[in-house]
Tab-separated table of C-alpha atoms in Angstrom:
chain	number	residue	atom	x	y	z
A	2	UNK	CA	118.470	115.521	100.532
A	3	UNK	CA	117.198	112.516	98.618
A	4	UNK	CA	114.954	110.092	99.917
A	5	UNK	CA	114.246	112.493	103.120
A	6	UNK	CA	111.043	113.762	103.830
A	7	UNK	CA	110.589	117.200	105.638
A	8	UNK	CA	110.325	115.423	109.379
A	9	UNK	CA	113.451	113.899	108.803
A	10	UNK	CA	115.445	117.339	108.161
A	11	UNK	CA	118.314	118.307	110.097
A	12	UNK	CA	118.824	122.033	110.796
A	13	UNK	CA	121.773	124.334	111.818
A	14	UNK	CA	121.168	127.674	113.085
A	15	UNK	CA	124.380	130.055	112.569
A	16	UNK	CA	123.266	133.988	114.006
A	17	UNK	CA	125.726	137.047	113.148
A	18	UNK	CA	124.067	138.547	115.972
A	19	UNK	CA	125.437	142.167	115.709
A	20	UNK	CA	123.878	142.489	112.114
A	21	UNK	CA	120.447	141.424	113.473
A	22	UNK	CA	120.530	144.073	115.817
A	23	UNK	CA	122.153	146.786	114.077
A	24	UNK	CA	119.951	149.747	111.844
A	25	UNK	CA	117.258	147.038	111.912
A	26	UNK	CA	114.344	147.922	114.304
A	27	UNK	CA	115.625	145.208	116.924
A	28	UNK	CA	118.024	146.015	119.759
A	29	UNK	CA	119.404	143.708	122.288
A	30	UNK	CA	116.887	144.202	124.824
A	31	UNK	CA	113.722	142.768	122.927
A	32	UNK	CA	115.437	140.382	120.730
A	33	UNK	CA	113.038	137.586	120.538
A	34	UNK	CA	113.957	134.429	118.045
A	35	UNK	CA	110.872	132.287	119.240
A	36	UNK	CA	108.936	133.006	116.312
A	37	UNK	CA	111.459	132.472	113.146
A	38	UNK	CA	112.662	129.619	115.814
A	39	UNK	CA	108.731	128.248	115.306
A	40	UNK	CA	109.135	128.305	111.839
A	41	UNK	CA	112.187	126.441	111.324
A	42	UNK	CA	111.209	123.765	113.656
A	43	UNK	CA	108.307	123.273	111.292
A	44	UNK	CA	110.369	122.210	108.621
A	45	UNK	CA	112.518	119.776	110.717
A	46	UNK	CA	114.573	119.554	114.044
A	47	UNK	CA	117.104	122.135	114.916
A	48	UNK	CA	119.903	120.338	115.533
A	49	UNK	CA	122.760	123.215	115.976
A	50	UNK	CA	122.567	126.551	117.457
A	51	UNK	CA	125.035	129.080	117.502
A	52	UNK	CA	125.098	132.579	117.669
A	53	UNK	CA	128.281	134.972	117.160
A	54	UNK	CA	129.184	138.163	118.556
A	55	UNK	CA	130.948	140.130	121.396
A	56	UNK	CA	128.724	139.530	123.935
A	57	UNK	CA	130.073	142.310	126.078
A	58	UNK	CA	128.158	144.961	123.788
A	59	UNK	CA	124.716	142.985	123.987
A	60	UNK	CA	124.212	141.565	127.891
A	61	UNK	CA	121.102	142.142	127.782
A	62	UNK	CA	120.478	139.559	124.676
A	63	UNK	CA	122.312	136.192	126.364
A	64	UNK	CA	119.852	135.032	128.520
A	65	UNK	CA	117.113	135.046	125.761
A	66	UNK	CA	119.511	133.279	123.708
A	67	UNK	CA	120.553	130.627	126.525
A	68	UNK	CA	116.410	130.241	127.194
A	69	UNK	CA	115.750	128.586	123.667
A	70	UNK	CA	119.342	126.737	123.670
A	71	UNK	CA	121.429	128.640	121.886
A	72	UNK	CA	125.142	128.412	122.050
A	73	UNK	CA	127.043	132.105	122.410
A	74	UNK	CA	130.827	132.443	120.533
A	75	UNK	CA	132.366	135.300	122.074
A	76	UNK	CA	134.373	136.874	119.040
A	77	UNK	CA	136.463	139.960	121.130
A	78	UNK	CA	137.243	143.139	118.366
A	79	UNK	CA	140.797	142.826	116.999
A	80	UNK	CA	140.914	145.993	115.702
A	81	UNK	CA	141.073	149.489	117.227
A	82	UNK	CA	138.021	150.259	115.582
A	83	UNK	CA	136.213	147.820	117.227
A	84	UNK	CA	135.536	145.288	114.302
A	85	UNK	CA	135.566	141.430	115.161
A	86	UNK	CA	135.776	138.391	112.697
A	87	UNK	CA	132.248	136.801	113.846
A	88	UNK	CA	131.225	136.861	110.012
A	89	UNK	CA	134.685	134.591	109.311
A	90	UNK	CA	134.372	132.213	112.542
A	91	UNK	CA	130.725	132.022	111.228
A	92	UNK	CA	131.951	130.805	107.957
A	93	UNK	CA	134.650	128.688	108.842
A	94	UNK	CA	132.519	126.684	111.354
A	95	UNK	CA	129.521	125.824	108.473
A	96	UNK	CA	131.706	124.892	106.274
A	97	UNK	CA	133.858	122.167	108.943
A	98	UNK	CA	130.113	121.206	109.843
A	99	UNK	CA	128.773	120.586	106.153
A	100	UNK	CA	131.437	118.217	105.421
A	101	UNK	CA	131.823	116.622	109.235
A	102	UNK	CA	128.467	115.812	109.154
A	103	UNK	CA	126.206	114.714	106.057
A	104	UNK	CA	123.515	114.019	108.190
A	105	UNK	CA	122.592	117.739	108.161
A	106	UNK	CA	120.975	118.928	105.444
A	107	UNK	CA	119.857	122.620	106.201
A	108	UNK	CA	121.921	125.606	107.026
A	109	UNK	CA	120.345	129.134	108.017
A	110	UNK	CA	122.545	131.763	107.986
A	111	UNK	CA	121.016	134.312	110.364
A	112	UNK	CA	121.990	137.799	108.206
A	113	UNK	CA	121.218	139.938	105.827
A	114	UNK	CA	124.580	140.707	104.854
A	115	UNK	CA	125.304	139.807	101.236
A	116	UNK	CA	129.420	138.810	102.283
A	117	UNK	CA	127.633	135.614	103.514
A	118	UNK	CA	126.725	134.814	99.269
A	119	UNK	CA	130.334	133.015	98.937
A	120	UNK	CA	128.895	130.633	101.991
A	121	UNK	CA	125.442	130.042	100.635
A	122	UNK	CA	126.963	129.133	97.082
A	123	UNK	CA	129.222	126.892	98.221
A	124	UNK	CA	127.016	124.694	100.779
A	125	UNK	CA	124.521	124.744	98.040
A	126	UNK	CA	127.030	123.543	95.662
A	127	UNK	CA	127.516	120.530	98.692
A	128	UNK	CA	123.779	119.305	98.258
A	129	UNK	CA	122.285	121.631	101.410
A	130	UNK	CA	119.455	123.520	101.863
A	131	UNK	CA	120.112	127.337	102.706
A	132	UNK	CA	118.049	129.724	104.232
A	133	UNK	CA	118.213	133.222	105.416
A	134	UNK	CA	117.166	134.904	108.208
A	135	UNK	CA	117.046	138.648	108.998
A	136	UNK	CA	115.151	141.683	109.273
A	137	UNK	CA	113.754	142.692	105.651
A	138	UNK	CA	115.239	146.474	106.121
A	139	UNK	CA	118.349	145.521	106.652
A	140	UNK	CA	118.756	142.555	104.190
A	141	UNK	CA	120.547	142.655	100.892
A	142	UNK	CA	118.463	140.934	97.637
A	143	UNK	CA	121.885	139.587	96.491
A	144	UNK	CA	121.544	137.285	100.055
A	145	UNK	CA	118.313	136.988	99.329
A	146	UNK	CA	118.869	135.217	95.678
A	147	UNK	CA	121.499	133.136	97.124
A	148	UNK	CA	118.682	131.435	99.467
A	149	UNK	CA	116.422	128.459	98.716
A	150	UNK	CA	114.190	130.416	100.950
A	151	UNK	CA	114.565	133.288	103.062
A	152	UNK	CA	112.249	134.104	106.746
A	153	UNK	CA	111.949	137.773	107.583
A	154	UNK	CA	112.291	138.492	111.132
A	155	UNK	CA	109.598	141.345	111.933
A	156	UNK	CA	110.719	143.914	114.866
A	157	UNK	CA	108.179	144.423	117.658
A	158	UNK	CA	106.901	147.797	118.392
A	159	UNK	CA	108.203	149.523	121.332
A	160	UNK	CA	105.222	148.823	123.431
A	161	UNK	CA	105.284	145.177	122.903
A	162	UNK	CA	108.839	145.597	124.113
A	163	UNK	CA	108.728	147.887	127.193
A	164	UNK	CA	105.772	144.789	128.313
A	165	UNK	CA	108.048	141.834	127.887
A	166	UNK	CA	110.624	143.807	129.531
A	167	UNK	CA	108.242	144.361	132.619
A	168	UNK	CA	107.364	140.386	132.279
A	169	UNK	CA	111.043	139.818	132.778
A	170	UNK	CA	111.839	141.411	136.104
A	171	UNK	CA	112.102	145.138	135.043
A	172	UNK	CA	115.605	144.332	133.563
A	173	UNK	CA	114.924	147.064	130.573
A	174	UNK	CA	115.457	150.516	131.635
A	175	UNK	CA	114.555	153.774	129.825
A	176	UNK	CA	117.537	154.057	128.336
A	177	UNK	CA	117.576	150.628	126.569
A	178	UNK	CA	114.147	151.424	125.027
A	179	UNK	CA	115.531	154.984	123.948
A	180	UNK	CA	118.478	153.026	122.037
A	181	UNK	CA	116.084	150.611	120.618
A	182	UNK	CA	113.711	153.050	119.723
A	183	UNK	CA	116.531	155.313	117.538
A	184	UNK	CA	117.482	152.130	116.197
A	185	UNK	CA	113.689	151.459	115.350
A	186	UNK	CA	112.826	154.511	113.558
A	187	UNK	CA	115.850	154.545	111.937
A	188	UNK	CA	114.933	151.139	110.349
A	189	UNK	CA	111.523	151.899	109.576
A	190	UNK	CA	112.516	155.187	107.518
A	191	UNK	CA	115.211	153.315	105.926
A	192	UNK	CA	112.168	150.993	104.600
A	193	UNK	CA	109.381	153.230	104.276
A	194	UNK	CA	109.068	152.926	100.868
A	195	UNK	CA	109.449	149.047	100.630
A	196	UNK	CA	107.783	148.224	103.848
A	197	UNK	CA	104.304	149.737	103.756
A	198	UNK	CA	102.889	146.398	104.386
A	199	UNK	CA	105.073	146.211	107.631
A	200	UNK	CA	103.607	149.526	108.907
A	201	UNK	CA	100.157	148.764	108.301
A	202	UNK	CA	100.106	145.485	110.260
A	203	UNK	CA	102.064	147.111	112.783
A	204	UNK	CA	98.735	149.399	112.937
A	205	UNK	CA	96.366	146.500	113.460
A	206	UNK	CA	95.622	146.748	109.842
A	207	UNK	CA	95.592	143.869	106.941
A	208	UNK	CA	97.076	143.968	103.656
A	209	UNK	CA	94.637	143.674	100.715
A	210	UNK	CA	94.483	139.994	99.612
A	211	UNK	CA	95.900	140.304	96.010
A	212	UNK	CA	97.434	137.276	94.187
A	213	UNK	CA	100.938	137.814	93.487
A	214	UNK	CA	102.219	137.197	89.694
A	215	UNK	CA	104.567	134.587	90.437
A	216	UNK	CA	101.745	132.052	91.831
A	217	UNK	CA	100.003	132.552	88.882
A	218	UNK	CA	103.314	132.332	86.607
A	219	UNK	CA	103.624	128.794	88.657
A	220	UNK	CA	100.347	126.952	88.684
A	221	UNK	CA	99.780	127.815	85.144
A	222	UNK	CA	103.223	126.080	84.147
A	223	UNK	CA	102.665	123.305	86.931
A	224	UNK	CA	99.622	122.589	85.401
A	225	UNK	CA	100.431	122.557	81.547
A	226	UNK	CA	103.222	119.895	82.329
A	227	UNK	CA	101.152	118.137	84.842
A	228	UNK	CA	100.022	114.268	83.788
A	229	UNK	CA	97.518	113.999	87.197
A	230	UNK	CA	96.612	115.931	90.273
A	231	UNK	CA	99.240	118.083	92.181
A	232	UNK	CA	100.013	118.576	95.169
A	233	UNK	CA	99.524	121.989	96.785
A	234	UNK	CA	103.168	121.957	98.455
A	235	UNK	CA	104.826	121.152	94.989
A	236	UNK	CA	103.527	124.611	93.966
A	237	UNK	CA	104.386	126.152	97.497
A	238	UNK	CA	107.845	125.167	96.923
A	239	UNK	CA	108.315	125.656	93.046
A	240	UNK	CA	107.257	129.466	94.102
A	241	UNK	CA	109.630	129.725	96.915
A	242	UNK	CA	112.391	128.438	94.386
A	243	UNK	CA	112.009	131.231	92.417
A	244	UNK	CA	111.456	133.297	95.044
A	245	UNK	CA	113.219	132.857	98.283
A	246	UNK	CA	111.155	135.370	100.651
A	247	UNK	CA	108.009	133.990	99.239
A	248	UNK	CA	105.315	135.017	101.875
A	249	UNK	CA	101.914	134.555	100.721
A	250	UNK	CA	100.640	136.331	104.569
A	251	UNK	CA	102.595	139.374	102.937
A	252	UNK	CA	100.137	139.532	100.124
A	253	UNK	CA	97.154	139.373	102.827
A	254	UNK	CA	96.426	135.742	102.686
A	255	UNK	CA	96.240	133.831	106.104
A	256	UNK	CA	97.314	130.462	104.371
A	257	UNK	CA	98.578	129.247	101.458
A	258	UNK	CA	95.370	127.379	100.968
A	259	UNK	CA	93.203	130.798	100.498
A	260	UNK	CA	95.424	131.602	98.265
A	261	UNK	CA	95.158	128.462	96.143
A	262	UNK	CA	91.253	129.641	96.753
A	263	UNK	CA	91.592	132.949	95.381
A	264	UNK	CA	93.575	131.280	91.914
A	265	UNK	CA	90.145	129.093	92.267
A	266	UNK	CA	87.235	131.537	91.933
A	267	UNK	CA	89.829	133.345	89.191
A	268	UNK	CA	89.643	130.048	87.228
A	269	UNK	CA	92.984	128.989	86.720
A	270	UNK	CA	92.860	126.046	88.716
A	271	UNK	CA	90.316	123.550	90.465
A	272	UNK	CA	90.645	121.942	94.236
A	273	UNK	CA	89.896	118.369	94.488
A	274	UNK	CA	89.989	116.074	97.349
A	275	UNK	CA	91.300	112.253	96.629
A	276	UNK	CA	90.508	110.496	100.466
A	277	UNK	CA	92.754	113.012	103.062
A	278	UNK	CA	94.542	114.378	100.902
A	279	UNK	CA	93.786	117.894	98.892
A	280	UNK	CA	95.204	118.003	95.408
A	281	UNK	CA	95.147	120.710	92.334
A	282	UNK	CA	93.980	119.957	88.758
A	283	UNK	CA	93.214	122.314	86.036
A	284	UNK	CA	89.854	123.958	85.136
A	285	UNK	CA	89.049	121.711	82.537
A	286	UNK	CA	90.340	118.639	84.188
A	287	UNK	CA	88.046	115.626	84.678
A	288	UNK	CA	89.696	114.377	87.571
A	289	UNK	CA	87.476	115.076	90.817
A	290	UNK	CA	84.760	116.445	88.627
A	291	UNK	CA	80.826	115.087	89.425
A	292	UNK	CA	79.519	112.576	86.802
A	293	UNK	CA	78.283	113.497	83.613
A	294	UNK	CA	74.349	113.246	83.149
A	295	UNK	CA	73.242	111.056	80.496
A	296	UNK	CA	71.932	112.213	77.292
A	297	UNK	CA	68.156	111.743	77.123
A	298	UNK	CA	68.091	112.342	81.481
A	299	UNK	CA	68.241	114.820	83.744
A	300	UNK	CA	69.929	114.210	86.842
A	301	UNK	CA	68.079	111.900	89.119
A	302	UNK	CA	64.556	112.823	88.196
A	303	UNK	CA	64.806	111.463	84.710
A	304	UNK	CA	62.815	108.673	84.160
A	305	UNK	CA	64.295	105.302	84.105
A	306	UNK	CA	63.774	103.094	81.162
A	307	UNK	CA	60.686	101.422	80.734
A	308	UNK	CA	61.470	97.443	80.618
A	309	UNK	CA	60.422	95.875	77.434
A	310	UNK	CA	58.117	92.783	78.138
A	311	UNK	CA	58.748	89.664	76.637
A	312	UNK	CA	55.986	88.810	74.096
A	313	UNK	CA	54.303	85.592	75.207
A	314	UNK	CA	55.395	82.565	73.251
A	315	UNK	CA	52.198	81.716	70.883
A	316	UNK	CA	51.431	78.050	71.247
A	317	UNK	CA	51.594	76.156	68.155
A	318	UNK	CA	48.921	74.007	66.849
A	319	UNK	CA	48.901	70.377	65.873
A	320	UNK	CA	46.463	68.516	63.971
A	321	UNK	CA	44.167	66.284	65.915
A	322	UNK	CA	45.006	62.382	64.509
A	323	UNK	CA	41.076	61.920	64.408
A	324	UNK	CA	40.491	64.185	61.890
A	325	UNK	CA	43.297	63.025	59.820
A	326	UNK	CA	41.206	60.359	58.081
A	327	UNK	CA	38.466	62.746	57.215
């Protein structure tokens, strides 16, 4: 990780499919990764793609998965029950891949299922990045805490689905959306209480804009330490650290900059701008600030000083030679 810069990152994408898809709001049929896909590829290039899974529960899921390049393990049950060892293929492969090649410096484990702590601990313990990925119903906060950061996949409503599956040739039938919409309310009463923000924007409606207590908690300790200006992605990360599924758009900001606005007009910090480049300072910070008007001025309309003339040199006077003799 030293010495990189976030272009320079090299991802790995490991998906226990069935636990994205199970209880969670998401069925096989309108699985979309595109947008957490966006998100990583923001951060750096996504280097490895795998998902894991027996495929012959969830046909309707492989060609999305093919379309943005991932690669499908088939992991067949091997027990009556039905249960298959994707979670411990999963496992076995990161690891082989963390220590076959350094060059990779970001894992994201694609599940909410805290069994996958053990992995995150010990590729963390290697010098990696981890991340999480999975629907926020269906994702345990021990995962979570094991995370440098952790996306939240957001299920679509079921007419966003039965339209995409129209866009794709008619291939979902009334039955599919009747299994994904159990699965879908299921989810959403299993998260009522936590996800209120979820339903609202699922409404068309925006969560009030209220600054969350950690961003505070951070810029204030940011800034008592900090010798100059900071910049705003130090605090975006430092925030993240301590909280892994760190979101400010869940809090009703579009940006992280109107956030850093809204800690603005409440006074705990000050924007500057040093050529391209947008930094932080505190309040009482001179850095960035305009200049100081002099003491016996007023701005521009004060009057300048009034130049002292030079008194002319008097000429002296000699005594005429004449009258000497006089």
């Amino acid at each position: 990780m030293a010495g990189r810069t976030d272009e320079q990152h090299r991802i790995a994408l490991f998906i226990d499919f069935e636990n994205l898809v199970t209880n969670t709001g998401i069925s096989a049929n309108n699985f979309d990764l595109q947008p957490a896909l966006d998100q990583l590829l923001e951060q750096g290039k996504v280097v490895f793609r795998r998902a894991y899974c027996n495929w012959s529960r969830f046909e309707d899921a492989k060609q999305r998965l093919h379309d943005v390049g991932v690669e499908l393990v088939d992991v067949p049950p091997s027990t009556r029950a039905g249960k298959n060892s994707a979670d411990m293929r999963l496992v076995i492969d990161a690891l082989e891949l963390c220590y076959a090649r350094e060059q990779i410096d970001t894992f994201v484990i694609a599940s909410g299922d805290s069994d996958f702590c053990p992995l995150a601990y010990k590729l963390r313990e290697n010098g990696r990045t981890v991340i999480g990925l999975a629907v926020r119903e269906a994702s345990s906060q021990m995962f979570v805490r094991a995370c440098d950061q952790f996306i939240y996949m957001k299920p679509k409503n079921r007419g966003e689905s039965s339209h995409k599956d129209k866009d794709h040739g008619g291939r979902g039938s009334k039955s599919d959306e009747g299994k994904g919409g159990k699965r879908g309310g299921k989810g959403h009463d299993k998260g009522h209480d936590k996800g209120g923000k979820e339903a609202a924007e699922s409404k068309g409606g925006k969560p009030k804009a209220e600054v969350p207590a950690v961003a505070r908690e951070v810029v204030q300790s940011l800034l008592r330490r900090a010798t100059g200006p900071l910049n705003p992605s130090l605090v975006k990360e430092t925030i993240v650290r301590k909280e892994p599924d760190f979101d400010e758009r869940d809090h009703g900001f579009s940006t992280f900059a109107r956030l850093l606005e809204a800690l603005e007009q409440e006074g705990l910090l000050r924007r500057v701008q040093q050529g391209r480049q947008g930094y932080i300072v505190g309040p009482d910070s001179d850095v960035g600030a305009p200049p100081r008007e002099a003491k016996g001025g007023k701005g521009r309309h004060a009057k300048a000083p009034v130049p002292v003339e030079e008194e002319e040199e008097e000429l002296e006077s000699y005594p005429d030679p004449d009258d000497e003799g006089l």
